[in-house]
PDB file of C-alpha atoms and ligand atoms in Angstrom:
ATOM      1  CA  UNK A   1      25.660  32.187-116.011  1.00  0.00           C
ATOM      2  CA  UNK A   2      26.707  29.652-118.664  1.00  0.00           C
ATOM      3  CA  UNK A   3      30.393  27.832-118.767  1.00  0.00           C
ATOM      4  CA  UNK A   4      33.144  30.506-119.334  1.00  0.00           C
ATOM      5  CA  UNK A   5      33.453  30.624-123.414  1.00  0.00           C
ATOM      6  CA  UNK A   6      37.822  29.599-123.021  1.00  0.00           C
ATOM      7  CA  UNK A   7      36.533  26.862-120.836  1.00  0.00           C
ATOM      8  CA  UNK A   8      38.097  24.246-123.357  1.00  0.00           C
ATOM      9  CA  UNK A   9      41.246  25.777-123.703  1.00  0.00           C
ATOM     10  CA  UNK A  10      42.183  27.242-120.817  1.00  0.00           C
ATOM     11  CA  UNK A  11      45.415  26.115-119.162  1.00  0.00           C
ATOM     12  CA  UNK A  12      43.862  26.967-115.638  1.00  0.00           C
ATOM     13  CA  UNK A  13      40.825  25.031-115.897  1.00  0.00           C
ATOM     14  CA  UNK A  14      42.727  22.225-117.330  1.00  0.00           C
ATOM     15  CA  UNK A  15      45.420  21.988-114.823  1.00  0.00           C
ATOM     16  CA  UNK A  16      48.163  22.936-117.477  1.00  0.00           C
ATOM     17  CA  UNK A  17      49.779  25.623-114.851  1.00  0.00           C
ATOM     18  CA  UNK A  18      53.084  24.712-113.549  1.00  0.00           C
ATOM     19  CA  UNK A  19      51.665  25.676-110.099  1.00  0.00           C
ATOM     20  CA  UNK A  20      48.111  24.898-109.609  1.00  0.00           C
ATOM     21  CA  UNK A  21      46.642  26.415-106.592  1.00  0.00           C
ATOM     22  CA  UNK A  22      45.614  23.773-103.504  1.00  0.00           C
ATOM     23  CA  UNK A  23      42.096  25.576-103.995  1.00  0.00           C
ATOM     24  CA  UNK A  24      41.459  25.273-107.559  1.00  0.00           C
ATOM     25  CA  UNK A  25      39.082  23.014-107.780  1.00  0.00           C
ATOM     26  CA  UNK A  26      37.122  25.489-105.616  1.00  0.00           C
ATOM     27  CA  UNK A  27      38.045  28.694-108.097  1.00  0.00           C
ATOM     28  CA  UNK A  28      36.820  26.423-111.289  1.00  0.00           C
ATOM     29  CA  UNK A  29      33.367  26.523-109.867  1.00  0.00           C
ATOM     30  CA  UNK A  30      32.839  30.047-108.287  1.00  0.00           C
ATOM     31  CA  UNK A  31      34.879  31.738-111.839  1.00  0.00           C
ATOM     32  CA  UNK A  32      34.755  29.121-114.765  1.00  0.00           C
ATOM     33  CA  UNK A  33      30.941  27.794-113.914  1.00  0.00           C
ATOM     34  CA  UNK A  34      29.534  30.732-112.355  1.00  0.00           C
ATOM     35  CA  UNK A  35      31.537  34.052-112.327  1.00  0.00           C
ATOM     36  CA  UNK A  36      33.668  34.143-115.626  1.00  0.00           C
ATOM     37  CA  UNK A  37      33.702  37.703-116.038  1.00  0.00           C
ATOM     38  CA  UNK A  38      35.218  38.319-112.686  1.00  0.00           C
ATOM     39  CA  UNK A  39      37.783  36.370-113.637  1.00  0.00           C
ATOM     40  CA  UNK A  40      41.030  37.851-113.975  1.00  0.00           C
ATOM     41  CA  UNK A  41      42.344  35.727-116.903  1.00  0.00           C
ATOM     42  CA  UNK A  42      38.964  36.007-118.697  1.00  0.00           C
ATOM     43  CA  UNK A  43      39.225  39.841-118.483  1.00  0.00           C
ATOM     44  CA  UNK A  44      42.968  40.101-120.088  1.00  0.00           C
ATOM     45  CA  UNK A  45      42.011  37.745-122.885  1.00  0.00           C
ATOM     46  CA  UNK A  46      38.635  39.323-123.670  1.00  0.00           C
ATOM     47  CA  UNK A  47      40.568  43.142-123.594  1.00  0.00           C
ATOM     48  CA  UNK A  48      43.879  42.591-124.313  1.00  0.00           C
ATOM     49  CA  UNK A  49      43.975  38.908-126.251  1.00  0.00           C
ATOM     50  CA  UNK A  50      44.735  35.393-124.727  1.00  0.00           C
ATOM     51  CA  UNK A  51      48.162  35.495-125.503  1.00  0.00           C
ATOM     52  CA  UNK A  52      48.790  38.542-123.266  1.00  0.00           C
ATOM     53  CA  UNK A  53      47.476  36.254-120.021  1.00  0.00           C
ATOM     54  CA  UNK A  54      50.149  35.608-117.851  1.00  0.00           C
ATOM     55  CA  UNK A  55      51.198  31.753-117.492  1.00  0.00           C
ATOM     56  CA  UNK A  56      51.037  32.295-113.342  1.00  0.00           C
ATOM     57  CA  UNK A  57      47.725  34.215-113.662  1.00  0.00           C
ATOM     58  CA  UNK A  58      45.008  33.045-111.731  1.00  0.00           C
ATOM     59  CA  UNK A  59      41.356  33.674-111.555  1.00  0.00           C
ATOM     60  CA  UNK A  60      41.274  35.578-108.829  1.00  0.00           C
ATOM     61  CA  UNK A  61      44.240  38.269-109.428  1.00  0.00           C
ATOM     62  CA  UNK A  62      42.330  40.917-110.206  1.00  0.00           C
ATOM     63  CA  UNK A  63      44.271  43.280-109.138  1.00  0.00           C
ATOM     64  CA  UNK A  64      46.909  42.386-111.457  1.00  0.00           C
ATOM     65  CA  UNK A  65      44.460  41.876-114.269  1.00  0.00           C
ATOM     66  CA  UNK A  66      43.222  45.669-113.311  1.00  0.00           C
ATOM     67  CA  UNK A  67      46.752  47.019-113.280  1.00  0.00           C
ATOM     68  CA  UNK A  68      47.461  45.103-116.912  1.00  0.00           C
ATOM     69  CA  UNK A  69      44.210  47.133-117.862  1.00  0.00           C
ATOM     70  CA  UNK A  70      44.985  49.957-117.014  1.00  0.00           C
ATOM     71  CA  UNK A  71      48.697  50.102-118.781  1.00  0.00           C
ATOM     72  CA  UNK A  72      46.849  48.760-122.450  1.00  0.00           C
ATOM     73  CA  UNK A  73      44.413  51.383-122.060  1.00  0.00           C
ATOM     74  CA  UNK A  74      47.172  54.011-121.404  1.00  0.00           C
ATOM     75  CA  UNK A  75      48.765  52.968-124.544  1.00  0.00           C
TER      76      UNK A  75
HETATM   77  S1  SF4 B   1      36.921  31.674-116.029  1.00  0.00           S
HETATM   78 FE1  SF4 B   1      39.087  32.188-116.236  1.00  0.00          FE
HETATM   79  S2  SF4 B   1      40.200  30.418-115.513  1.00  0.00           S
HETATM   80 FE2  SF4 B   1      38.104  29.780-115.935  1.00  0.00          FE
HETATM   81  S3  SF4 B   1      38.102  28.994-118.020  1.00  0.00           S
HETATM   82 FE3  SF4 B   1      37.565  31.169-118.113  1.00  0.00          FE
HETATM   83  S4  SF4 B   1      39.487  32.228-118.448  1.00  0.00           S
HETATM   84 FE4  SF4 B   1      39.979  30.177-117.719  1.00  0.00          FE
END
Protein backbone atom coordinates (compact mmCIF):
# COMPACT_ATOMS: atom_id res chain seq x y z
CA UNK A 1 0.00 0.00 0.00
CA UNK A 2 1.24 3.52 -0.78
CA UNK A 3 1.94 6.39 2.09
CA UNK A 4 -1.39 7.28 3.87
CA UNK A 5 -2.83 10.36 1.60
CA UNK A 6 -2.89 12.94 5.30
CA UNK A 7 0.62 11.72 5.66
CA UNK A 8 1.85 15.47 5.38
CA UNK A 9 -0.46 16.88 7.63
CA UNK A 10 -1.16 14.72 10.12
CA UNK A 11 -0.44 15.79 13.70
CA UNK A 12 0.26 12.02 14.64
CA UNK A 13 2.73 11.28 12.11
CA UNK A 14 4.37 14.50 12.76
CA UNK A 15 4.68 14.29 16.43
CA UNK A 16 2.29 17.37 16.94
CA UNK A 17 0.22 15.30 19.80
CA UNK A 18 0.62 16.57 23.22
CA UNK A 19 1.16 12.89 24.21
CA UNK A 20 2.93 10.85 21.72
CA UNK A 21 2.84 7.23 22.40
CA UNK A 22 6.47 5.47 23.53
CA UNK A 23 5.57 3.14 20.43
CA UNK A 24 4.91 5.49 17.74
CA UNK A 25 7.52 5.22 15.76
CA UNK A 26 6.42 1.56 15.52
CA UNK A 27 2.48 2.60 14.67
CA UNK A 28 3.89 5.13 11.77
CA UNK A 29 5.12 2.13 9.93
CA UNK A 30 2.51 -0.72 10.44
CA UNK A 31 -0.66 2.32 9.84
CA UNK A 32 0.88 5.42 7.97
CA UNK A 33 3.33 3.19 5.51
CA UNK A 34 1.47 0.10 5.32
CA UNK A 35 -2.07 -0.12 6.87
CA UNK A 36 -3.72 3.43 6.52
CA UNK A 37 -7.12 2.33 6.25
CA UNK A 38 -7.04 0.50 9.50
CA UNK A 39 -6.20 3.40 10.96
CA UNK A 40 -8.49 4.88 13.29
CA UNK A 41 -7.77 8.59 12.55
CA UNK A 42 -7.72 7.88 8.78
CA UNK A 43 -11.24 6.34 9.07
CA UNK A 44 -12.92 9.50 11.03
CA UNK A 45 -11.38 11.93 8.58
CA UNK A 46 -12.21 9.98 5.42
CA UNK A 47 -16.18 9.48 6.94
CA UNK A 48 -16.74 12.08 9.11
CA UNK A 49 -13.98 15.01 8.04
CA UNK A 50 -10.48 15.74 9.62
CA UNK A 51 -11.69 18.18 11.84
CA UNK A 52 -13.96 15.69 13.68
CA UNK A 53 -10.53 13.51 14.67
CA UNK A 54 -9.95 13.70 18.12
CA UNK A 55 -6.57 15.56 19.21
CA UNK A 56 -5.75 12.25 21.64
CA UNK A 57 -6.76 9.85 18.81
CA UNK A 58 -4.40 7.40 17.87
CA UNK A 59 -3.99 4.97 15.09
CA UNK A 60 -4.88 2.19 16.68
CA UNK A 61 -8.29 3.21 18.62
CA UNK A 62 -10.47 1.65 16.60
CA UNK A 63 -12.80 1.02 18.76
CA UNK A 64 -13.37 4.53 19.42
CA UNK A 65 -13.14 5.41 15.76
CA UNK A 66 -16.01 2.50 15.33
CA UNK A 67 -18.13 3.92 18.11
CA UNK A 68 -17.68 7.72 16.46
CA UNK A 69 -19.00 5.77 13.29
CA UNK A 70 -21.53 4.46 14.39
CA UNK A 71 -23.15 7.77 16.22
CA UNK A 72 -22.58 9.93 12.52
CA UNK A 73 -24.24 7.23 10.81
CA UNK A 74 -27.15 7.25 13.35
CA UNK A 75 -27.57 10.84 12.69
S1 LIG B 1 -2.41 6.53 8.87
FE1 LIG B 1 -3.49 7.69 10.44
S2 LIG B 1 -1.93 8.50 11.78
FE2 LIG B 1 -0.94 7.88 9.88
S3 LIG B 1 -0.86 9.71 8.61
FE3 LIG B 1 -2.75 8.61 8.10
S4 LIG B 1 -4.31 9.50 9.39
FE4 LIG B 1 -2.33 10.07 10.26
Amino acid sequence: MPDCELLVECPFFNDKLRKMPKASDMMKKMYCKWHYAKCARYRVATVIGKKAIPDDMFPGDTRRSSEMLIQYEKK
